[in-house]
PDB file of C-alpha atoms and ligand atoms in Angstrom:
ATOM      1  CA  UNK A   1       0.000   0.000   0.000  1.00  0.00           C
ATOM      2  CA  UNK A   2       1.313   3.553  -0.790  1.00  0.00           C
ATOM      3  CA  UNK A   3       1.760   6.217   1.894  1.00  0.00           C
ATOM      4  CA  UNK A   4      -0.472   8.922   0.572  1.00  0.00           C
ATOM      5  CA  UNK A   5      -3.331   5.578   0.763  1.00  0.00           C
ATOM      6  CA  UNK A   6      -2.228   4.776   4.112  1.00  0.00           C
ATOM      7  CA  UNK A   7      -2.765   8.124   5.270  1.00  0.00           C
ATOM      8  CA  UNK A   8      -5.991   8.025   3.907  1.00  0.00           C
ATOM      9  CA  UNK A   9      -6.988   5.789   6.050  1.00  0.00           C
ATOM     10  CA  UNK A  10      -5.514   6.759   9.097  1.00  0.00           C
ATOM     11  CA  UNK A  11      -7.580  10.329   8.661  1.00  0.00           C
ATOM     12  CA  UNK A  12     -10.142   8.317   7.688  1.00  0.00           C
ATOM     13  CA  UNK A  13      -9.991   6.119  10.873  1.00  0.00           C
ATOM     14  CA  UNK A  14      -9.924   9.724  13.108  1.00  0.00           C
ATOM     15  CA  UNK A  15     -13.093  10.899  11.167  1.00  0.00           C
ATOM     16  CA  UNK A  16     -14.337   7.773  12.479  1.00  0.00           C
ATOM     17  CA  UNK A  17     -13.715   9.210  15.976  1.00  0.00           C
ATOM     18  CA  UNK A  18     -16.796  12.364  15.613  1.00  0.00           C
ATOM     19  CA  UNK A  19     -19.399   9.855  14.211  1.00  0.00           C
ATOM     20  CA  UNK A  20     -21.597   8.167  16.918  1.00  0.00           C
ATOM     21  CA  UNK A  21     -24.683   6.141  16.923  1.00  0.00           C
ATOM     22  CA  UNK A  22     -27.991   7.562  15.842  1.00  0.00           C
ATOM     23  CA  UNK A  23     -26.747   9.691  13.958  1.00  0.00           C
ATOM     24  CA  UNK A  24     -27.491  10.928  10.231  1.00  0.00           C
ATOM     25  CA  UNK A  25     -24.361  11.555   9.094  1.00  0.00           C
ATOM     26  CA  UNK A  26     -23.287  13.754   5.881  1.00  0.00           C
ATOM     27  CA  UNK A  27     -21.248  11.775   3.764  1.00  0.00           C
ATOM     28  CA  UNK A  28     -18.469  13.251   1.525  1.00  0.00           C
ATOM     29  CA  UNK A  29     -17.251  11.926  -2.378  1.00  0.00           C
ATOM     30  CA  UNK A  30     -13.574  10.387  -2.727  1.00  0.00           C
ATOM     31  CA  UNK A  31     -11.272   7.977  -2.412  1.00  0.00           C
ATOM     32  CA  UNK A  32     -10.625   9.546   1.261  1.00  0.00           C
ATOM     33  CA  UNK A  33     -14.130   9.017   1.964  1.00  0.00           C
ATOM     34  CA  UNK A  34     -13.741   5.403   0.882  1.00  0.00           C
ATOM     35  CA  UNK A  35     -11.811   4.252   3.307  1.00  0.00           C
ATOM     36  CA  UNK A  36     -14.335   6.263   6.241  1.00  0.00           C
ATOM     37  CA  UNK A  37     -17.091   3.954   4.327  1.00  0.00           C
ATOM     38  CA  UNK A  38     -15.444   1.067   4.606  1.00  0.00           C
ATOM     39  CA  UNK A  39     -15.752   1.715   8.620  1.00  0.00           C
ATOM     40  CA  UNK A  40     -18.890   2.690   8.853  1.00  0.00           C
ATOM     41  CA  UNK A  41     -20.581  -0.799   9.320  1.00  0.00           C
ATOM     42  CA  UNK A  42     -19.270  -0.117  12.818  1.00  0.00           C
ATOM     43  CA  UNK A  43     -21.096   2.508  13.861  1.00  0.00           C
ATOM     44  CA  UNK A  44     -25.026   2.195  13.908  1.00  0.00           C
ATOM     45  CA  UNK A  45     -25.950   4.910  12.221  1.00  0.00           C
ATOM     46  CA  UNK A  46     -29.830   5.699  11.947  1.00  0.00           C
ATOM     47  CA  UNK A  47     -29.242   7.074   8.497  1.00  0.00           C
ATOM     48  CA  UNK A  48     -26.702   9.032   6.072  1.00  0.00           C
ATOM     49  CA  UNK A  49     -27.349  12.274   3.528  1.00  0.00           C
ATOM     50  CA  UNK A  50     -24.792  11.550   0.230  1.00  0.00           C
ATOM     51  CA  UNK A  51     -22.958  14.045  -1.868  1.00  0.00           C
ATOM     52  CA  UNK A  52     -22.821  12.060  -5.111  1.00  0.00           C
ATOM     53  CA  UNK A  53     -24.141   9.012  -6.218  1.00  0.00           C
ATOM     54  CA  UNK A  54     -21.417   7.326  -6.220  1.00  0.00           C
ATOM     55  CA  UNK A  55     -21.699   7.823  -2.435  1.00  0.00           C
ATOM     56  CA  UNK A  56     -25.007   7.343  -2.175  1.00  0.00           C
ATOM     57  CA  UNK A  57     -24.652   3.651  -4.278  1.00  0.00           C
ATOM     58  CA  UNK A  58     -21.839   2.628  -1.861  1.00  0.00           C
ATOM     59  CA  UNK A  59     -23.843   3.926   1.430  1.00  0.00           C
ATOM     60  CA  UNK A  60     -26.646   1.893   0.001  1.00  0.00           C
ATOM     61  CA  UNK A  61     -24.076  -1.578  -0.421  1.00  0.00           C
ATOM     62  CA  UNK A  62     -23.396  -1.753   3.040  1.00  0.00           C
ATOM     63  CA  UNK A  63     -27.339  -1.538   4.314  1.00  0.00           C
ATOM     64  CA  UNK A  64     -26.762   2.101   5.233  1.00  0.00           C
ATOM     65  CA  UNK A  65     -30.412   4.528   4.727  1.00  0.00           C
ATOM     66  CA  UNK A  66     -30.052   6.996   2.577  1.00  0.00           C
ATOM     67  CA  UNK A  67     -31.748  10.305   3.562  1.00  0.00           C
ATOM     68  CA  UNK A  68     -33.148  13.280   2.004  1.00  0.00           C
ATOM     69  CA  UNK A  69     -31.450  16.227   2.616  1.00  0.00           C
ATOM     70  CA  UNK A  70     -35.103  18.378   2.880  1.00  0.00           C
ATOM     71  CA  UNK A  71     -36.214  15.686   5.291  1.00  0.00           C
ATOM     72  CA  UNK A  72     -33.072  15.220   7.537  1.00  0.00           C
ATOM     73  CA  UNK A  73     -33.077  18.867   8.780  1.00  0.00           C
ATOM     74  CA  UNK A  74     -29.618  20.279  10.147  1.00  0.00           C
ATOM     75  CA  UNK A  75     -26.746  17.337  10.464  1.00  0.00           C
ATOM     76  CA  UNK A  76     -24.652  17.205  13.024  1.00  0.00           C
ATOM     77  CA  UNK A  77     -21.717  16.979  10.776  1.00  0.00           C
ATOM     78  CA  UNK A  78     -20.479  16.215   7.363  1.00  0.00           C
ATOM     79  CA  UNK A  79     -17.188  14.101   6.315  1.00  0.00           C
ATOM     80  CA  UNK A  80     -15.109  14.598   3.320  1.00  0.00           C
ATOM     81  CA  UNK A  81     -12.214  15.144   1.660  1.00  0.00           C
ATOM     82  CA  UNK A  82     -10.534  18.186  -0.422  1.00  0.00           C
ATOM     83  CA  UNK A  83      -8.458  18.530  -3.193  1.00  0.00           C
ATOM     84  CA  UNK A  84      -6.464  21.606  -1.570  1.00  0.00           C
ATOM     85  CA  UNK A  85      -6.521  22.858   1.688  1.00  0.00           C
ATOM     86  CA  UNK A  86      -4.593  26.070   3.203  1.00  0.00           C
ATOM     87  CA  UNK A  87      -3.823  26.825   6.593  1.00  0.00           C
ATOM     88  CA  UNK A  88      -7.094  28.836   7.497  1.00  0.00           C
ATOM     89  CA  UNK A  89      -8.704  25.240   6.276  1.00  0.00           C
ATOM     90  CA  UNK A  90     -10.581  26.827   3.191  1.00  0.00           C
ATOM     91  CA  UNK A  91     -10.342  24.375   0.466  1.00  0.00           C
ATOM     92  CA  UNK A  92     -10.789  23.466  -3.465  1.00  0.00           C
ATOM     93  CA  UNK A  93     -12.976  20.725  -3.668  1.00  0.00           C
ATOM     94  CA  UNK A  94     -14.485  18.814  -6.572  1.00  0.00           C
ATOM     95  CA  UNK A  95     -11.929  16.767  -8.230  1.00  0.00           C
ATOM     96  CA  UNK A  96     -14.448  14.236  -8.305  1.00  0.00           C
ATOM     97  CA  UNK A  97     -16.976  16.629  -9.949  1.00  0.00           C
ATOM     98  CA  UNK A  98     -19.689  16.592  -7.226  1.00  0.00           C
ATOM     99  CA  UNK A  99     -18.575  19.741  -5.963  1.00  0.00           C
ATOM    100  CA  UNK A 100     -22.449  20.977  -5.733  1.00  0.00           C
ATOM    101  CA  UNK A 101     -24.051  18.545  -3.636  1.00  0.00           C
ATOM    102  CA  UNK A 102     -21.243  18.942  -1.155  1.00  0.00           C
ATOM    103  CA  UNK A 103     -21.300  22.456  -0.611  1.00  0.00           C
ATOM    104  CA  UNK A 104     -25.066  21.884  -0.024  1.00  0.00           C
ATOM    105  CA  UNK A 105     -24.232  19.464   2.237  1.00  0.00           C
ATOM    106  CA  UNK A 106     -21.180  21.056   4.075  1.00  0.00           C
ATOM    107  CA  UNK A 107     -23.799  23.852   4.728  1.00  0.00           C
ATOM    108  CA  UNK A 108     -26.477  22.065   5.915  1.00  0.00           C
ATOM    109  CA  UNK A 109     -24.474  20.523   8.825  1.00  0.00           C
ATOM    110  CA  UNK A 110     -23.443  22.079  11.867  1.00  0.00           C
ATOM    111  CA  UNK A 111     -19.289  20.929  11.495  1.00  0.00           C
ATOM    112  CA  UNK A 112     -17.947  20.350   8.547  1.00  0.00           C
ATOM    113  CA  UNK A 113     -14.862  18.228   9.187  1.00  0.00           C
ATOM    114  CA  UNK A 114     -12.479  17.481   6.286  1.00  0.00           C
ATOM    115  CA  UNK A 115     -10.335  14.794   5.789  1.00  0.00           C
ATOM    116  CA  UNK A 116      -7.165  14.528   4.084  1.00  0.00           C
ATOM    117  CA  UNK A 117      -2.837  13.403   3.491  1.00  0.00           C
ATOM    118  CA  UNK A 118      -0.146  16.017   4.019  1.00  0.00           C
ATOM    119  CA  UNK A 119       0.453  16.154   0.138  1.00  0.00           C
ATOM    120  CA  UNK A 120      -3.115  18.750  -0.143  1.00  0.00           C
ATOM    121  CA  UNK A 121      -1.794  21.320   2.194  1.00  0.00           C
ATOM    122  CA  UNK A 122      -0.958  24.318   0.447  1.00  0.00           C
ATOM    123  CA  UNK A 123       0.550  27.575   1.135  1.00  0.00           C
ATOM    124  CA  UNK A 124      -1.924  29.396  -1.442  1.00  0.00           C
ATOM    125  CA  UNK A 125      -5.331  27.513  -3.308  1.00  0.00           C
ATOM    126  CA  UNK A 126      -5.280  27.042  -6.821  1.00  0.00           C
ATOM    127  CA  UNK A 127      -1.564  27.132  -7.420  1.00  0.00           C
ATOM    128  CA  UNK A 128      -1.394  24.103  -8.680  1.00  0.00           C
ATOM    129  CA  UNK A 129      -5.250  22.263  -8.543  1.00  0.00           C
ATOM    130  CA  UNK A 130      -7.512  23.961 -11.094  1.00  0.00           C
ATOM    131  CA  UNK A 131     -10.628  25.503  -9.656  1.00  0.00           C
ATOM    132  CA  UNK A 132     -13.616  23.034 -10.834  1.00  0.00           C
ATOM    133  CA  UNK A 133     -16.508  25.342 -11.584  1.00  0.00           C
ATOM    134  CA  UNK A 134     -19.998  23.309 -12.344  1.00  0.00           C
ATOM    135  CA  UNK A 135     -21.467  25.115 -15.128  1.00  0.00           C
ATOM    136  CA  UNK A 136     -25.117  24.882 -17.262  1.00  0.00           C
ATOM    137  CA  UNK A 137     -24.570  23.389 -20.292  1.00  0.00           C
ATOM    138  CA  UNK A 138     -25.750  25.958 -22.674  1.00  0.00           C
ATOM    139  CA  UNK A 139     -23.373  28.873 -20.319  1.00  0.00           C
ATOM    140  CA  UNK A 140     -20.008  26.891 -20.844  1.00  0.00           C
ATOM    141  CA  UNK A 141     -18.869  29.208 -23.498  1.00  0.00           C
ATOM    142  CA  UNK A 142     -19.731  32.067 -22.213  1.00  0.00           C
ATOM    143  CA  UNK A 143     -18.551  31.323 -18.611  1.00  0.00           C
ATOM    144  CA  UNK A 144     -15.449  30.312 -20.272  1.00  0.00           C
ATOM    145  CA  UNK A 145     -15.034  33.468 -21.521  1.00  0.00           C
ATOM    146  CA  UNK A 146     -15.550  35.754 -18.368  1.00  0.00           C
ATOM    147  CA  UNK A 147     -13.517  33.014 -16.649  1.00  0.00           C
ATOM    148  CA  UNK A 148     -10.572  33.878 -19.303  1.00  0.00           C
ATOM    149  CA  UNK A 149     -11.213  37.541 -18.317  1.00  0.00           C
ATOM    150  CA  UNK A 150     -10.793  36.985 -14.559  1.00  0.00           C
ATOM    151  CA  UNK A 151      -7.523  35.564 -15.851  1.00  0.00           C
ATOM    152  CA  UNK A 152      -8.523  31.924 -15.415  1.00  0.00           C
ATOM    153  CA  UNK A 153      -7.573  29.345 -17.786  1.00  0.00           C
ATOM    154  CA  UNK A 154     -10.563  27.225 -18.096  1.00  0.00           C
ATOM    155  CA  UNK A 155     -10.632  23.699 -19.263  1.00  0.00           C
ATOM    156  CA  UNK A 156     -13.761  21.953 -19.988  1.00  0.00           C
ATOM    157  CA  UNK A 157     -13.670  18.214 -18.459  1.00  0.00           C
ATOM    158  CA  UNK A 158     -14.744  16.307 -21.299  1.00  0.00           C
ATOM    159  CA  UNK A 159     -17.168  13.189 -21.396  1.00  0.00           C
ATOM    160  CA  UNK A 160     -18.036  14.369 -17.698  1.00  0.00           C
ATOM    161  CA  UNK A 161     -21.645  15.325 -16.039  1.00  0.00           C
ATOM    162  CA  UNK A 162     -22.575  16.433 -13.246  1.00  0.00           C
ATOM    163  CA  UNK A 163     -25.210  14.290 -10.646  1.00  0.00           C
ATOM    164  CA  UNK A 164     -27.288  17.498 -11.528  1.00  0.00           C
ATOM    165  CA  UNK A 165     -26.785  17.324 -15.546  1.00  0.00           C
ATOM    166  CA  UNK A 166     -23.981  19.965 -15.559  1.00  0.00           C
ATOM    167  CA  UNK A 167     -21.222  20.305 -16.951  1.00  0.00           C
ATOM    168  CA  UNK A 168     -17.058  21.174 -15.357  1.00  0.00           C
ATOM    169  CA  UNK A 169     -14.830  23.752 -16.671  1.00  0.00           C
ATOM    170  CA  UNK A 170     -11.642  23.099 -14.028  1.00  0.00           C
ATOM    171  CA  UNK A 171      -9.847  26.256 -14.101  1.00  0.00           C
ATOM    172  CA  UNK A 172      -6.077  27.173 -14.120  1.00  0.00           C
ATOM    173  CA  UNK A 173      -4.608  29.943 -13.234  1.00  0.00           C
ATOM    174  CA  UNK A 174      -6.783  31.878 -11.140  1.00  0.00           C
ATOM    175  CA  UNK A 175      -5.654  34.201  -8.483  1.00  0.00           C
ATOM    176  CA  UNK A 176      -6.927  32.164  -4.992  1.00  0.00           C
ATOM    177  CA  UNK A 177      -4.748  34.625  -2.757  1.00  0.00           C
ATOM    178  CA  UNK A 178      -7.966  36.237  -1.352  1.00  0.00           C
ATOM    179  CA  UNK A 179     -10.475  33.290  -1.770  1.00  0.00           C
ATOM    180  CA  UNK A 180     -13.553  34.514  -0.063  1.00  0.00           C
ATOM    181  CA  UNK A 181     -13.537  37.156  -2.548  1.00  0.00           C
ATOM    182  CA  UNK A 182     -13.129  34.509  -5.117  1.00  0.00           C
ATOM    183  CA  UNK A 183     -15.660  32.192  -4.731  1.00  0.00           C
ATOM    184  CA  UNK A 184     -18.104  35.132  -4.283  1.00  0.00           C
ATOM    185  CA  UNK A 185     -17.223  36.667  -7.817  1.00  0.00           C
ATOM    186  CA  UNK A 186     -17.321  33.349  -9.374  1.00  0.00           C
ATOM    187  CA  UNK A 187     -20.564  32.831  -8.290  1.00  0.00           C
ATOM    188  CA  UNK A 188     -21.996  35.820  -9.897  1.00  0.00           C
ATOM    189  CA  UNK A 189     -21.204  34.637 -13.289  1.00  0.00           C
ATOM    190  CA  UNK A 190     -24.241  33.826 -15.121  1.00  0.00           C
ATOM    191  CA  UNK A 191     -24.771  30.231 -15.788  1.00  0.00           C
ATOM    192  CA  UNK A 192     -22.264  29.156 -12.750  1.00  0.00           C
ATOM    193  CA  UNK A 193     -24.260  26.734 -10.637  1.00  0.00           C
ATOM    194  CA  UNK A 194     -21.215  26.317  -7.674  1.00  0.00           C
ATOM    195  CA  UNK A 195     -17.189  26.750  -7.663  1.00  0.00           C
ATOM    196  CA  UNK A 196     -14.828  24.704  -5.843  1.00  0.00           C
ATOM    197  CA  UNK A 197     -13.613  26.945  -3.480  1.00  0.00           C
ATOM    198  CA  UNK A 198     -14.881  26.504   0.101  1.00  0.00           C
ATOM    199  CA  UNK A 199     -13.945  29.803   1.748  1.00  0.00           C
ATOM    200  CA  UNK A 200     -16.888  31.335   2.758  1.00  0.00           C
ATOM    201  CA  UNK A 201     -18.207  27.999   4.546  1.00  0.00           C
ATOM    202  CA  UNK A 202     -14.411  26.241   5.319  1.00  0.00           C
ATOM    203  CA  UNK A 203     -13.765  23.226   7.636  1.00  0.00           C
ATOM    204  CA  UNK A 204     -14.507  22.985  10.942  1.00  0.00           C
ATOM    205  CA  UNK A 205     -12.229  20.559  11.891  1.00  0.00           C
ATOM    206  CA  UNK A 206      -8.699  19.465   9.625  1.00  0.00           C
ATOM    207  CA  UNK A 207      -7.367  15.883  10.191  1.00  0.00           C
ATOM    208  CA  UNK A 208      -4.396  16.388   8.330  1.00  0.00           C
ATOM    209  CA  UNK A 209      -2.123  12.659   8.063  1.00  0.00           C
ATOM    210  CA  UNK A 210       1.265  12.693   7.523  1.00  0.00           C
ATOM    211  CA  UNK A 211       4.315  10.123   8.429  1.00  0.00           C
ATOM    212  CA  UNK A 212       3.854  11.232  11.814  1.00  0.00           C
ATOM    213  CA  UNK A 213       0.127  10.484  12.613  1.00  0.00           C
ATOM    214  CA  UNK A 214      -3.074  12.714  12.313  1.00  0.00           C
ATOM    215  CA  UNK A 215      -2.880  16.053  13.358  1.00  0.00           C
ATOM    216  CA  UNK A 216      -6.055  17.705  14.319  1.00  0.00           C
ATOM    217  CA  UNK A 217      -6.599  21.410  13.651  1.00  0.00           C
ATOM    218  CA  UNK A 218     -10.068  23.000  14.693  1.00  0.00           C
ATOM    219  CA  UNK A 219     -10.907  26.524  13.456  1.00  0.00           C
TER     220      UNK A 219
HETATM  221  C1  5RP B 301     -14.901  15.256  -4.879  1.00  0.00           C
HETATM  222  C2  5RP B 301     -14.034  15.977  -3.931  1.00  0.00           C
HETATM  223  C3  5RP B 301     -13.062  15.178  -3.124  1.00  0.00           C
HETATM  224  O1  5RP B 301     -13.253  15.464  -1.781  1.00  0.00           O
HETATM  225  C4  5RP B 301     -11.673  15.550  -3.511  1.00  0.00           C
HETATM  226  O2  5RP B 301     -11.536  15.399  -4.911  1.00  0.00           O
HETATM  227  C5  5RP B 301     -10.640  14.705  -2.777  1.00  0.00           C
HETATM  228  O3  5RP B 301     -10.701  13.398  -3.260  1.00  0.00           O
HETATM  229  P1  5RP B 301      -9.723  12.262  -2.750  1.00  0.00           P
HETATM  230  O4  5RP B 301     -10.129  11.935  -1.351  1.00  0.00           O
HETATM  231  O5  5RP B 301      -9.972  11.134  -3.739  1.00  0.00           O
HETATM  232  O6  5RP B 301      -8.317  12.764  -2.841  1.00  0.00           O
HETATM  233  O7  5RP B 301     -14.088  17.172  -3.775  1.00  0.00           O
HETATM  234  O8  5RP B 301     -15.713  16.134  -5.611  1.00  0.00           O
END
């Protein structure tokens, strides 16, 4: 097994740690929430909200209820992982294209704690990891274009849609240093559904793994 998947796992086991019985949990996409799925048949859980349906189809394998967000009311907490994180644990998410439904998710629960190995902390977002920005179909060029503007370099993810029927334009380029600010303006583009960066809502909690163990860093 690599390092970066054993670290997975080991942040995967501390997630473990904040989930108790009874509880509906909010369930993250990735291959870092894989390995907290793969626990869960220990904890009885009375149900779980997923961010994807890949999620949701791997929740449903083990015998786990899936529940509606708009019938679950406010969750205690949601689990996943992040693409990038930064030190004041804002993040890019949606490598795995369900950006969307997390950020729903993320804001529906009342700690958001995020998952992840040593190799997504970053001194500045975007850097390296494009923005994904979920976009209406029939917007892509035109978001593309005010994307370019912003001085983005946007790439459209090809033979990819969204759990909602959109499409991904994963952006390059862009200047993260004030990301707040960011994922606000990106927003306001007509035809942008949801951007990657979680700024305005960040983690709650950061189990960070490294060689050395999991380090836990609360806001
Ligand atoms: C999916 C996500 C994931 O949390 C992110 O891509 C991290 O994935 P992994 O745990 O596989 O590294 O945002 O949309």
């Amino acid at each position: 097994m690599s390092d970066q998947q054993a670290q997975k796992q080991a942040a995967a086991k501390a997630a473990l740690e904040y989930v108790e019985d009874g509880m509906i949990l909010g369930v993250g996409t990735g291959s870092t929430v894989n390995c907290l799925i793969e626990l869960l048949p220990t904890v009885k859980l009375a149900g779980a909200v997923a961010s994807s349906q890949v999620t949701e189809d791997k929740l449903c394998a083990l015998g786990i209820d899936i529940v509606d967000l708009n019938f679950a009311g406010t969750l205690d907490i949601y689990i996943d992982g992040a693409d990038e994180v930064n030190k004041h644990l804002q993040l890019i998410k949606g490598g795995g294209g369900a950006l969307t439904r997390e950020k729903i998710v993320a804001a529906a629960s009342n700690q958001f704690i995020c998952m992840v190995d040593e190799s997504k902390s970053v001194e500045v977002l975007g850097r390296e990891f494009p923005v994904p920005i979920e976009v209406l179909p029939q917007a892509r060029s035109y978001v593309a274009r005010q994307l370019a503007e912003l001085g983005g370099e946007p790439v459209y993810r090809e033979g990819f849609v969204t759990d909602y029927g959109n499409v991904i334009l994963d952006t390059y380029d862009l200047d993260v240093s004030q990301p707040i600010a960011l994922e606000q303006a990106l927003n306001n583009i007509v035809g942008v559904v949801c951007n990657g960066i979680f700024a305005a809502n960040q983690a709650d909690v950061l189990l960070k793994a490294g060689s050395d163990g999991v380090t836990t860093i609360n806001r």
